[in-house]
mmCIF file of C-alpha atoms in Angstrom:
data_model
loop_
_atom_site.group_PDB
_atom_site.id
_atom_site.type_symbol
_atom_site.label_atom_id
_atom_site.label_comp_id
_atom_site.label_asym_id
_atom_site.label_seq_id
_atom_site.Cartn_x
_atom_site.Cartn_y
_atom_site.Cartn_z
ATOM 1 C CA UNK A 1286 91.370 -6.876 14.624
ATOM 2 C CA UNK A 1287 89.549 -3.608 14.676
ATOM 3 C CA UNK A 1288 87.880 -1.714 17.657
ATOM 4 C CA UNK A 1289 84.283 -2.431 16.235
ATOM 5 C CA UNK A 1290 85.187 -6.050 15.673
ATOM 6 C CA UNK A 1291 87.105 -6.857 19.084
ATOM 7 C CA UNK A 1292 83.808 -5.447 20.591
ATOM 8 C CA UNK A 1293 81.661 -7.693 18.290
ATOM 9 C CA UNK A 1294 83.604 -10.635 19.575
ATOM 10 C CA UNK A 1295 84.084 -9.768 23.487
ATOM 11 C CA UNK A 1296 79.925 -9.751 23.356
ATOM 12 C CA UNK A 1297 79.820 -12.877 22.032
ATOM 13 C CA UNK A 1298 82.500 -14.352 24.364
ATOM 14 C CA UNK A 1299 80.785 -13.355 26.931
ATOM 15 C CA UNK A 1300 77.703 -14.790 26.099
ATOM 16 C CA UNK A 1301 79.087 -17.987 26.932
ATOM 17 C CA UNK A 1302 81.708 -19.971 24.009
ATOM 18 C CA UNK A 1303 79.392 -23.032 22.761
ATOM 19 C CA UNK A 1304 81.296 -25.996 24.237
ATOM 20 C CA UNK A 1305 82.465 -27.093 20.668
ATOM 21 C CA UNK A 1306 84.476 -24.197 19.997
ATOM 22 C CA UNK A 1307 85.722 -23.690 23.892
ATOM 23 C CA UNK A 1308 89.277 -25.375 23.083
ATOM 24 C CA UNK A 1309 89.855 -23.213 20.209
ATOM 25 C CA UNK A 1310 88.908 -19.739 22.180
ATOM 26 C CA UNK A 1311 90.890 -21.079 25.056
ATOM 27 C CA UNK A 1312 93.981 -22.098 23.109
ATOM 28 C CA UNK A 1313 94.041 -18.893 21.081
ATOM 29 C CA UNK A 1314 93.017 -15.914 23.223
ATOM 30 C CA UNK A 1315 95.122 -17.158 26.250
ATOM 31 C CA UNK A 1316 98.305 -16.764 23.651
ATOM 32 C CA UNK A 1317 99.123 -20.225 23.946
ATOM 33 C CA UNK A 1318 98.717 -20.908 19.918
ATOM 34 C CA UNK A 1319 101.344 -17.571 19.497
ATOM 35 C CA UNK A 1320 103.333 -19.488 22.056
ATOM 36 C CA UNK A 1321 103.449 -22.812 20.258
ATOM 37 C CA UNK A 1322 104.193 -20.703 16.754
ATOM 38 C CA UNK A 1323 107.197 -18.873 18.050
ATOM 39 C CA UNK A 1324 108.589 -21.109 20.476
ATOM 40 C CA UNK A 1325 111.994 -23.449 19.580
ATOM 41 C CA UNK A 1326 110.877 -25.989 21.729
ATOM 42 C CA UNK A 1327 107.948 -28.769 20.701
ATOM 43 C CA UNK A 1328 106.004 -30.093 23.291
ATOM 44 C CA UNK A 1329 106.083 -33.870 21.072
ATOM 45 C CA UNK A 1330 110.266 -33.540 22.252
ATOM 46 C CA UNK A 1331 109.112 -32.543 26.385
ATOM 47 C CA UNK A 1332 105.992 -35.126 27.005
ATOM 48 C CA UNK A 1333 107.790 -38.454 26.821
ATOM 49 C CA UNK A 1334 110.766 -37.102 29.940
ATOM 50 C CA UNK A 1335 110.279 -36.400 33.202
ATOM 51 C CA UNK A 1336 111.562 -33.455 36.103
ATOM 52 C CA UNK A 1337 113.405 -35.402 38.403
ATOM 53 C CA UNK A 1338 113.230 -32.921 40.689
ATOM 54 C CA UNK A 1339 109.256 -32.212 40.488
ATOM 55 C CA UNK A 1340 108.214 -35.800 39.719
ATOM 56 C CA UNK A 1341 107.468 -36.831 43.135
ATOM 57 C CA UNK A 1342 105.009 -34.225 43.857
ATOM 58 C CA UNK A 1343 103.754 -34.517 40.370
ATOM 59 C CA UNK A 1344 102.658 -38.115 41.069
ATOM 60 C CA UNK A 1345 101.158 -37.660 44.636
ATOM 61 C CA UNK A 1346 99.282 -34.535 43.142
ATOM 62 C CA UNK A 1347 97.807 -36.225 39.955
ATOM 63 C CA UNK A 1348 95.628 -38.690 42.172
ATOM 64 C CA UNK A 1349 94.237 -35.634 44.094
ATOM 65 C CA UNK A 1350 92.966 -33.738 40.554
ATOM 66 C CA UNK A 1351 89.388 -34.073 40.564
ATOM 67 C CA UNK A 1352 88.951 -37.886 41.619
ATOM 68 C CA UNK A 1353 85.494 -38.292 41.458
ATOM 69 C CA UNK A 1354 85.551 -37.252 37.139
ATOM 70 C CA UNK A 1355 85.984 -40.427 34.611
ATOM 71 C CA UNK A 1356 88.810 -39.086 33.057
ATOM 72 C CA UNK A 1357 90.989 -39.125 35.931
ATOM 73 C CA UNK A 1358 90.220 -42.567 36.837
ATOM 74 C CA UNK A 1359 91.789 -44.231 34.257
ATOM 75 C CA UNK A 1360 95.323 -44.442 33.200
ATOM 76 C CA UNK A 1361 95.061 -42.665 30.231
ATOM 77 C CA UNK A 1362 93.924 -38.999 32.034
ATOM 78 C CA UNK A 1363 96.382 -39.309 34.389
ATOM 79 C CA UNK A 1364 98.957 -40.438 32.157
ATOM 80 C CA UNK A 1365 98.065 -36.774 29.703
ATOM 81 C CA UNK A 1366 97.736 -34.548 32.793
ATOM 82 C CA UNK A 1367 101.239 -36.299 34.204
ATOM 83 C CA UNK A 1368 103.223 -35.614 30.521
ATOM 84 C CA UNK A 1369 101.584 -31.996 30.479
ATOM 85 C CA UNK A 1370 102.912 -31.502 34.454
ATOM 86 C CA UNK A 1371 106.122 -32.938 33.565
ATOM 87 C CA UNK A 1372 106.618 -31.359 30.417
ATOM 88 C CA UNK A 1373 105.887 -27.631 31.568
ATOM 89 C CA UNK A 1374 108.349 -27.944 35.006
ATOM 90 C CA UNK A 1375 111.362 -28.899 32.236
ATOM 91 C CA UNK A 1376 109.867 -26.412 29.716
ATOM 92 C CA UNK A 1377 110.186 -23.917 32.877
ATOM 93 C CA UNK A 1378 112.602 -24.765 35.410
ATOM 94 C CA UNK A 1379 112.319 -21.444 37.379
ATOM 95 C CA UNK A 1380 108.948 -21.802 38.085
ATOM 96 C CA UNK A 1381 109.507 -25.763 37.617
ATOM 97 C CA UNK A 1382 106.414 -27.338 39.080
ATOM 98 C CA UNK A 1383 103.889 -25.980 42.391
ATOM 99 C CA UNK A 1384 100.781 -27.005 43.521
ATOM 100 C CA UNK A 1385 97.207 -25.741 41.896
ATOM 101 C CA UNK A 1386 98.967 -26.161 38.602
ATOM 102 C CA UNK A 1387 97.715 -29.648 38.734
ATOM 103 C CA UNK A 1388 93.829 -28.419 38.568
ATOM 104 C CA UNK A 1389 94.336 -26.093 36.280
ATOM 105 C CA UNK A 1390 96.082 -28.392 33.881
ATOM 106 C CA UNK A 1391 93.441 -30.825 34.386
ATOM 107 C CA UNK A 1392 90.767 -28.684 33.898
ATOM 108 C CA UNK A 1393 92.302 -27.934 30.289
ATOM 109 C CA UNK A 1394 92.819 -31.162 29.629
ATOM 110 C CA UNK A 1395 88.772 -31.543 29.978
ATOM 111 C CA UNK A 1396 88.244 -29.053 27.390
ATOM 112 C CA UNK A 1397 90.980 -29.135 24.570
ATOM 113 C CA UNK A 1398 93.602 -31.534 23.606
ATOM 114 C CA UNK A 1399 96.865 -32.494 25.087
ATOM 115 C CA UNK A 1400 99.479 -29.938 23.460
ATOM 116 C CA UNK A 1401 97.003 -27.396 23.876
ATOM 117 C CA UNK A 1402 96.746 -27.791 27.279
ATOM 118 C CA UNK A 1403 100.437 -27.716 28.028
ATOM 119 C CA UNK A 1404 100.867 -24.428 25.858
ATOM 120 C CA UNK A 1405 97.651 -22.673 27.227
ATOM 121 C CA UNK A 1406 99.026 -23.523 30.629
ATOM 122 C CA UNK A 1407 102.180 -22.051 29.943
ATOM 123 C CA UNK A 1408 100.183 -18.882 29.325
ATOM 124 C CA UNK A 1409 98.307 -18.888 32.220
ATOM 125 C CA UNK A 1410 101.403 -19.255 34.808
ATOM 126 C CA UNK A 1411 102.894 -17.035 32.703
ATOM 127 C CA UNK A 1412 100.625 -14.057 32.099
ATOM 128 C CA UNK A 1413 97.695 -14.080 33.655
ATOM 129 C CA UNK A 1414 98.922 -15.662 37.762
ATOM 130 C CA UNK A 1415 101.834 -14.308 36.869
ATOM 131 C CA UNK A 1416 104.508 -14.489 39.589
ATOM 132 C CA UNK A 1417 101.819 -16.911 41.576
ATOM 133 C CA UNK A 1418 103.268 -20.117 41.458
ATOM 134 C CA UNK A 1419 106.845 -18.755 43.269
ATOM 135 C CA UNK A 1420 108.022 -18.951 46.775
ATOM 136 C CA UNK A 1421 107.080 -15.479 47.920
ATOM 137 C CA UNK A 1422 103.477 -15.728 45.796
ATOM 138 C CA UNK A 1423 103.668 -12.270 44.691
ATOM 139 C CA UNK A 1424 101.482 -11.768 42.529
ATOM 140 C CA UNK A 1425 99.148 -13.139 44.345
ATOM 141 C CA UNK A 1426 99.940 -10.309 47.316
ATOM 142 C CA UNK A 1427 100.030 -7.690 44.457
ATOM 143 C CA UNK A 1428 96.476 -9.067 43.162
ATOM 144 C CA UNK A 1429 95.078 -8.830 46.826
ATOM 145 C CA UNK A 1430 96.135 -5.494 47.142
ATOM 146 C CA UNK A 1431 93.873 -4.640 43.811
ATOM 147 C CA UNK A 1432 91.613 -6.560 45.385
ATOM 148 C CA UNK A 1433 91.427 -4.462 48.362
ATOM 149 C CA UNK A 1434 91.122 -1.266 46.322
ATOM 150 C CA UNK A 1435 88.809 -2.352 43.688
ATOM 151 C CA UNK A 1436 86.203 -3.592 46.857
ATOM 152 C CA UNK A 1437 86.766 -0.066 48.686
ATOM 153 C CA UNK A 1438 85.395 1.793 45.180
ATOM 154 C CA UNK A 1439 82.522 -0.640 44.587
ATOM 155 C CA UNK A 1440 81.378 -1.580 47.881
ATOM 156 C CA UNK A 1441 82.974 0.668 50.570
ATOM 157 C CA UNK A 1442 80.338 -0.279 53.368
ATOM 158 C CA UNK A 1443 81.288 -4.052 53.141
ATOM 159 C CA UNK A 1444 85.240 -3.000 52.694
ATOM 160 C CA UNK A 1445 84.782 -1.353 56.166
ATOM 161 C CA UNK A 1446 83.129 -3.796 57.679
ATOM 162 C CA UNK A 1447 85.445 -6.978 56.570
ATOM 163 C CA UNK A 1448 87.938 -4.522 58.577
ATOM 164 C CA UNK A 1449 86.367 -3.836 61.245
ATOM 165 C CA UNK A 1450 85.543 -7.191 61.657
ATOM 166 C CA UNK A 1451 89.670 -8.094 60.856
ATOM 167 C CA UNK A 1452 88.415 -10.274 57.975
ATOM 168 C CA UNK A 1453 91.301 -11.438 55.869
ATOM 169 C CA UNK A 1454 90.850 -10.339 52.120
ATOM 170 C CA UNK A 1455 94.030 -12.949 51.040
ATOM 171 C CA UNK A 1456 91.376 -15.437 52.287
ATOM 172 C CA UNK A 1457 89.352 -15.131 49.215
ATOM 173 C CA UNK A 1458 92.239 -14.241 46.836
ATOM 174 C CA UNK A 1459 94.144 -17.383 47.759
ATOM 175 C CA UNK A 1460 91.065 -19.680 47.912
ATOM 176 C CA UNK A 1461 89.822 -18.393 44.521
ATOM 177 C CA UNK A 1462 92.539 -16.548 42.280
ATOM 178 C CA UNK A 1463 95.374 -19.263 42.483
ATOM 179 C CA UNK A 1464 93.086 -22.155 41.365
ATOM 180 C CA UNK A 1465 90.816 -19.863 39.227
ATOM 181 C CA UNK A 1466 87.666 -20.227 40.810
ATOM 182 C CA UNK A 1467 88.044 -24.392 40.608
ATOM 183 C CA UNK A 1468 87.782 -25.220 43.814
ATOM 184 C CA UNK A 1469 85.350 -22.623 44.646
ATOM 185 C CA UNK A 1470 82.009 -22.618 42.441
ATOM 186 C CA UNK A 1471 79.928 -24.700 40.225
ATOM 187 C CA UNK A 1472 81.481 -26.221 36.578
ATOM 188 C CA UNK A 1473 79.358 -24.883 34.331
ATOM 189 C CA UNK A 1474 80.106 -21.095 36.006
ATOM 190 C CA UNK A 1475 83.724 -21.774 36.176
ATOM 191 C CA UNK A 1476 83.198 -22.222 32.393
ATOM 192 C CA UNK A 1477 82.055 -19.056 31.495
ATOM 193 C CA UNK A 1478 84.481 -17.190 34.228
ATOM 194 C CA UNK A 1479 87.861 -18.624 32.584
ATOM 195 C CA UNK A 1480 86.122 -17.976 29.199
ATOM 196 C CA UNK A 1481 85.792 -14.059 30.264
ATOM 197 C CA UNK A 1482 89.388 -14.190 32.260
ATOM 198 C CA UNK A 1483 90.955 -16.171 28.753
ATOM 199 C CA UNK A 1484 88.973 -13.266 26.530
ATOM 200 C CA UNK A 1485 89.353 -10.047 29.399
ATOM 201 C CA UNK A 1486 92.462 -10.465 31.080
ATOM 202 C CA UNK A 1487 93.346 -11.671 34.427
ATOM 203 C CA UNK A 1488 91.550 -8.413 35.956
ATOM 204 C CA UNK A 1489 88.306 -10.626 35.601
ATOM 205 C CA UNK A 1490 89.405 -13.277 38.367
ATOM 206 C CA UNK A 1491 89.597 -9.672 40.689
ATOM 207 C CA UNK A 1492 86.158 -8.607 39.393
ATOM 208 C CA UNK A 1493 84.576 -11.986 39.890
ATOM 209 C CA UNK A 1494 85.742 -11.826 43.626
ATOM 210 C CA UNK A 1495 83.758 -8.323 44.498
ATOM 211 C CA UNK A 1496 80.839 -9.169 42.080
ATOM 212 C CA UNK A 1497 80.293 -12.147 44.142
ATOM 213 C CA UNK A 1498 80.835 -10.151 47.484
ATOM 214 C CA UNK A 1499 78.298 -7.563 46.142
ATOM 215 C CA UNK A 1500 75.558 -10.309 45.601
ATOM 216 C CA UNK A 1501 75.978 -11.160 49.373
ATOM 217 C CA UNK A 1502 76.389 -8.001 50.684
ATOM 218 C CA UNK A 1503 73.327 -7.949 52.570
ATOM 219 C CA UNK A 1504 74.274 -11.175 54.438
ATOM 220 C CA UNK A 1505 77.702 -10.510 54.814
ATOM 221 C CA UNK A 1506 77.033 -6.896 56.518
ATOM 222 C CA UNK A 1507 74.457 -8.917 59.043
ATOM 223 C CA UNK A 1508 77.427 -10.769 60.371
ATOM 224 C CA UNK A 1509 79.143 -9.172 63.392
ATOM 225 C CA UNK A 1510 82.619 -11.827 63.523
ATOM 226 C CA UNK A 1511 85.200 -12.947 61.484
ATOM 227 C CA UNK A 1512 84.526 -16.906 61.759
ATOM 228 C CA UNK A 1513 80.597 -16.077 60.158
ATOM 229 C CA UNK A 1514 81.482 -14.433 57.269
ATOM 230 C CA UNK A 1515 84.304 -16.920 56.584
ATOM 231 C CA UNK A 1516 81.485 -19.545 56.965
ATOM 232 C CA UNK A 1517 79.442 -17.731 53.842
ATOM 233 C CA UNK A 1518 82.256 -17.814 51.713
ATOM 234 C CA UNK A 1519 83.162 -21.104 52.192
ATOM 235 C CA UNK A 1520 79.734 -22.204 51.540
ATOM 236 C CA UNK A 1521 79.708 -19.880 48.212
ATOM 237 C CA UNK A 1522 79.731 -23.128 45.956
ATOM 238 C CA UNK A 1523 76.501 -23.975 46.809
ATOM 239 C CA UNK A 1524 75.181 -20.156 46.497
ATOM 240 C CA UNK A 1525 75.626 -19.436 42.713
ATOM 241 C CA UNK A 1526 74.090 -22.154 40.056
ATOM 242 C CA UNK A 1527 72.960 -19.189 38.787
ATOM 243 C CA UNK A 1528 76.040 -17.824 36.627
ATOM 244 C CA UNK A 1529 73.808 -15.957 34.871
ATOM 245 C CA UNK A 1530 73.380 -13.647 37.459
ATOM 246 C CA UNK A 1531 76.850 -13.693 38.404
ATOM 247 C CA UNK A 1532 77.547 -12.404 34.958
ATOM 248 C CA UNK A 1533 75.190 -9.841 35.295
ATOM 249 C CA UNK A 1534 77.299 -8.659 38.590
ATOM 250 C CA UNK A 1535 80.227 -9.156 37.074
ATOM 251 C CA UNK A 1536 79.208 -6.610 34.565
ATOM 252 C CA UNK A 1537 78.331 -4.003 36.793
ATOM 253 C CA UNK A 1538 81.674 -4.492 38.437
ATOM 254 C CA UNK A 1539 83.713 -4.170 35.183
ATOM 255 C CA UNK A 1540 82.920 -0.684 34.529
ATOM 256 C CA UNK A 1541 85.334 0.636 37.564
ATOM 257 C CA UNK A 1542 87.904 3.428 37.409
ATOM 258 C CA UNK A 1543 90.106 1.225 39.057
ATOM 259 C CA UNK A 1544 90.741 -1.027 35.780
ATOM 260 C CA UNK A 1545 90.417 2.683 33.659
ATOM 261 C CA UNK A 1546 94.321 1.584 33.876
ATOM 262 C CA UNK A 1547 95.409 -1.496 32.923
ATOM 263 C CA UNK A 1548 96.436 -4.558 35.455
ATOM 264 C CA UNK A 1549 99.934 -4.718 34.119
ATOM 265 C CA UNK A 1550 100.384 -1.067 35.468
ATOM 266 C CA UNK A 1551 98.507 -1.548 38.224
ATOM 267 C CA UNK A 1552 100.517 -4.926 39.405
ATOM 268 C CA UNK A 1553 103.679 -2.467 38.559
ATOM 269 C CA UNK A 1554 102.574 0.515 41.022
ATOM 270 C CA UNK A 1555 101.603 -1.962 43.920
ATOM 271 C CA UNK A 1556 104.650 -4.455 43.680
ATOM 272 C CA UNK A 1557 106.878 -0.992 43.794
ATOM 273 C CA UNK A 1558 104.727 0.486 46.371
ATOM 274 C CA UNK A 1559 104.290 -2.729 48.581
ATOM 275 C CA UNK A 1560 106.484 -5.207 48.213
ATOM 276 C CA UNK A 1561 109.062 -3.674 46.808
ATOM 277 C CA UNK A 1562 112.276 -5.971 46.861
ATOM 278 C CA UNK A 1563 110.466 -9.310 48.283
ATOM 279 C CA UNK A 1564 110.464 -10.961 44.448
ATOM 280 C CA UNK A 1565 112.848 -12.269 41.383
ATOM 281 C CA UNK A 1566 111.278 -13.262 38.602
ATOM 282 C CA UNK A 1567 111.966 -16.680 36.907
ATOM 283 C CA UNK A 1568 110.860 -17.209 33.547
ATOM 284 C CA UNK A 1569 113.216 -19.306 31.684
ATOM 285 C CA UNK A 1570 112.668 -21.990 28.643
ATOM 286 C CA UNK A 1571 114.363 -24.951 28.658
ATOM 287 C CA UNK A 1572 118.228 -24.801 27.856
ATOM 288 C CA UNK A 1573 121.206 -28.025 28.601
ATOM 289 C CA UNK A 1574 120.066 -31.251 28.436
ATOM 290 C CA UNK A 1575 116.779 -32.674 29.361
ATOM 291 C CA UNK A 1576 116.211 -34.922 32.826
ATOM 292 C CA UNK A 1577 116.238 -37.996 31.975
ATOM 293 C CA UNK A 1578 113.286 -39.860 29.497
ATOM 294 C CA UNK A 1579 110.540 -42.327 31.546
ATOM 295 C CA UNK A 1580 111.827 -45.763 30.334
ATOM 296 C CA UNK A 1581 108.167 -47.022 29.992
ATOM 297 C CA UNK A 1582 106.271 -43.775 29.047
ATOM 298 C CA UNK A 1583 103.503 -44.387 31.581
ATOM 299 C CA UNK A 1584 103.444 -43.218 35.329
ATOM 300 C CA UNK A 1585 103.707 -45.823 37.862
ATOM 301 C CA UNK A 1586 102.146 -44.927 41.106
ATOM 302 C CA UNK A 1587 100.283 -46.871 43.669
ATOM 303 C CA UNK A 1588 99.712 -43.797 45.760
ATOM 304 C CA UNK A 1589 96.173 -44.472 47.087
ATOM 305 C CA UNK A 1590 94.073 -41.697 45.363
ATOM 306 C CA UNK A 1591 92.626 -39.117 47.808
ATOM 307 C CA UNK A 1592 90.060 -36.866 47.771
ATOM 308 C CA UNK A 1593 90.285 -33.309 46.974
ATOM 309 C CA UNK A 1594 88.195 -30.151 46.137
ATOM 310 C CA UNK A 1595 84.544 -31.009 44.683
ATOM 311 C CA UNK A 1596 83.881 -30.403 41.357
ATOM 312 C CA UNK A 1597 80.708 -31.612 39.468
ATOM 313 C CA UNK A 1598 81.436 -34.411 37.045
ATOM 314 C CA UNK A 1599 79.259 -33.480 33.969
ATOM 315 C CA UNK A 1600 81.561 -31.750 31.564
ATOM 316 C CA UNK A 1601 80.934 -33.127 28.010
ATOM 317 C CA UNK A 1602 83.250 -34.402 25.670
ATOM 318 C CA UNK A 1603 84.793 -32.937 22.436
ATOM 319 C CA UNK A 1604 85.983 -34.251 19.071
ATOM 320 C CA UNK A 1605 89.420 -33.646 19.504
ATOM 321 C CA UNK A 1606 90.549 -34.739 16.282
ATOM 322 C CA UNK A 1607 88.831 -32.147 14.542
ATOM 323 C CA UNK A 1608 91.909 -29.738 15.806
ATOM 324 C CA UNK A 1609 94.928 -28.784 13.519
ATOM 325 C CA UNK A 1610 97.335 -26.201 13.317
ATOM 326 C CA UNK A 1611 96.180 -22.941 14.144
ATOM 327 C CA UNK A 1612 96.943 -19.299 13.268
ATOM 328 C CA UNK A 1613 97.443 -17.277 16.166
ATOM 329 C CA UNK A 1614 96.638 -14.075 13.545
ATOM 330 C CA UNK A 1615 93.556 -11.907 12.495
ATOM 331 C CA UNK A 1616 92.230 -14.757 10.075
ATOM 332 C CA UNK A 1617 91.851 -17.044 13.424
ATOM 333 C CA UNK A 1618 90.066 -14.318 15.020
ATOM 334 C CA UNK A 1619 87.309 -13.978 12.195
ATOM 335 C CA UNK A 1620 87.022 -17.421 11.684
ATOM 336 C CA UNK A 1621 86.629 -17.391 15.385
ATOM 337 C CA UNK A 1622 83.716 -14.388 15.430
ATOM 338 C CA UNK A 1623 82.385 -16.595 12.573
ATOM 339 C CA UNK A 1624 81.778 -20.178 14.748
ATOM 340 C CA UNK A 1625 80.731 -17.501 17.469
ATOM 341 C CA UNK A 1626 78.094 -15.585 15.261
ATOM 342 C CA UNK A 1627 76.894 -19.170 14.014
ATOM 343 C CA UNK A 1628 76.267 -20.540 17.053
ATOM 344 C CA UNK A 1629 74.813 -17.294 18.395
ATOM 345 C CA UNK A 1630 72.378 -17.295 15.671
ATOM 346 C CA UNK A 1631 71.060 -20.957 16.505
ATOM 347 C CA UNK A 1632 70.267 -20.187 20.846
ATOM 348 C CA UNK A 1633 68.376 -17.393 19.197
ATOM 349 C CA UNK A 1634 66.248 -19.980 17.497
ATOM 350 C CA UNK A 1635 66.537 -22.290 20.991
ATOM 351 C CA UNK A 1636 67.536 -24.630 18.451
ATOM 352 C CA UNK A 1637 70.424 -26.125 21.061
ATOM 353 C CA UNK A 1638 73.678 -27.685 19.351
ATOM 354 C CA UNK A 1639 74.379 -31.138 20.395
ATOM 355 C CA UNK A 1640 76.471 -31.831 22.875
ATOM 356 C CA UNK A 1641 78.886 -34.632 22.024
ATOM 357 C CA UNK A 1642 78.620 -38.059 24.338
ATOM 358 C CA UNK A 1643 81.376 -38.392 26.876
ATOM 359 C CA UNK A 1644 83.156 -41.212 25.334
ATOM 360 C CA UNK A 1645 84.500 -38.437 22.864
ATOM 361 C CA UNK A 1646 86.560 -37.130 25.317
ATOM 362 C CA UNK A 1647 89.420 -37.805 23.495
ATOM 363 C CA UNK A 1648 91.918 -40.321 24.863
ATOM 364 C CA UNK A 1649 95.538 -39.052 25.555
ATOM 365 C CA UNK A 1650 98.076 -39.741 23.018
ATOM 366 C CA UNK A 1651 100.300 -43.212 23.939
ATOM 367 C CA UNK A 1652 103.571 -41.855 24.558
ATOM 368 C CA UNK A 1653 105.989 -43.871 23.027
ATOM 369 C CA UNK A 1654 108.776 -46.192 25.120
ATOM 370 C CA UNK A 1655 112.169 -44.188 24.999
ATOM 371 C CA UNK A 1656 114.883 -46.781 23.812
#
């Protein structure tokens, strides 16, 4: 894709991706379709078998991912988010299976269908939190640490008082990066962050974080202790229905000479400069024989469900058969600026595409019983 293109498209993206097109952004821009293309292993030979090792935690964990929405309270949503959970801890058995995966898995499996969501999920854990989901967490130490610096060039007065004040950054980076903003903010601006982080890069989940510390800086500079400001951000849900003007901040933020250099090298300066020797990477694909298959293909668990982290229960449906195979190349991208272009054209005529009803969710494939 050219320069002037790419740049054509990234405006567009960050418009906001029309809900209708959403799964095939997601699924190509995270690398997830390139994944699928090159990979030896199908996901149709994973989703039927089960980790013995993870599926314990894998059942407790799918009745705390998002309770209160329709499609996890039936069998069929948590019997797709339990074959994508199962599947991806075989598919990796370093990283096998940790907790937050569940809500981000679930969260895809809102938007696009099943086999996309396991693949874009592998390119999330992968690439963008990489080294999160690990004993030691470090990327997610590495990611504070940009944090930190990115917050002392933008907003220096509030990085000196959160010292002062002995205000724990890895607060905020824990609560926010490792989930992707899921448990944190409204849906509809969780939306359009993941659609800039899926477009942008990871760097965006960093630049969210001081965009929305910048929009409170005022307040936050008021408060004299540690326990107040921890108080505003834990209220920060209920602070920004108005993504648009998040978006505007988050624009502002973007143009730092921090990110001048990209995350990958930054990640690489500040594990060698800070952590050092605390990490071993584990990225491995599935090799020996599977665990063994579930002998009814459906997860049996009486586990009574639990709540968890809020999340509004409005996301709309999509006609997931319309999805084939997909080209991961150039042609996908144009096609892709195309459906953006199209769609851009109609808000600018407030003539507002119809949302499908929620009943076209999509229901999750019927895995069939092993013999």
């Amino acid at each position: 894709m050219s320069e002037k293109a790419e740049k054509s498209l990234r405006k567009l993206v960050h418009g906001g991706v029309p809900f209708e097109y959403r799964a095939t952004v997601w699924y190509v821009f995270s690398g997830g379709a390139a994944r699928a293309a090159r990979s030896s292993v199908k996901y149709a030979s994973l989703k039927n078998k089960y980790s013995k090792k993870h599926r314990e935690q894998i059942e407790l964990d799918l009745h705390r991912t998002f309770p209160n929405h329709n499609f996890f309270s039936c069998f069929d949503g948590l019997n797709a988010l339990a074959r994508v959970l199962n599947a991806y801890a075989l598919y990796n058995r370093g990283t096998g299976y940790c907790q937050g995966m569940n809500f981000i898995a679930g969260f895809l499996l809102l938007v696009m269908p099943e086999e996309y969501a396991f693949w874009t999920l592998s390119a999330i854990v992968e690439d963008s939190l990489k080294d999160y989901f690990c004993e030691s967490m470090l990327g997610l130490l590495i990611d504070n640490t940009i944090l930190e610096q990115l917050l002392l060039e933008r907003a220096p007065r509030l990085a000196c008082h959160l010292k002062d004040i002995c205000f724990p950054l890895n607060y905020l980076s824990s609560k926010w990066f490792l989930c992707m903003y899921l448990n944190a903010l409204p849906t509809e601006t969780v939306l359009r962050i993941w659609d800039r982080t899926i477009f942008d890069g990871p760097k965006v989940l960093i630049e969210v974080a001081v965009a929305i510390a910048l929009m409170h800086e005022q307040v936050l500079l008021a408060e004299g202790d540690m326990m107040s400001v921890l108080e505003i951000f834990g209220d920060i849900g209920s602070r920004i229905y108005d993504c648009e003007s998040l978006m505007k901040e988050h624009r502002r933020v973007s143009n730092s000479r921090l990110f001048q250099e990209p995350l990958a090298d930054l990640r690489a300066r500040y594990f060698n400069d800070a952590v050092q020797t605390r990490h071993a990477s584990f990225t491995v694909t599935v090799s020996g024989e599977l665990d063994e298959p579930l002998s009814d293909g459906f997860v049996v668990c009486r586990k009574k469900r639990k709540r968890a982290m809020p999340i509004a229960n409005k996301i709309a449906g999509a006609d997931m058969a319309a999805f084939g195979e997909l080209d991961a190349g150039d042609s996908m991208s144009r096609l892709l600026k195309d459906m953006l272009l199209s769609s851009a054209a109609n808000r600018d005529k407030k003539a507002k595409p119809p949302r499908p009803p929620r009943t076209d969710l999509g229901e999750a494939e019927e895995p069939q019983a092993s013999p």
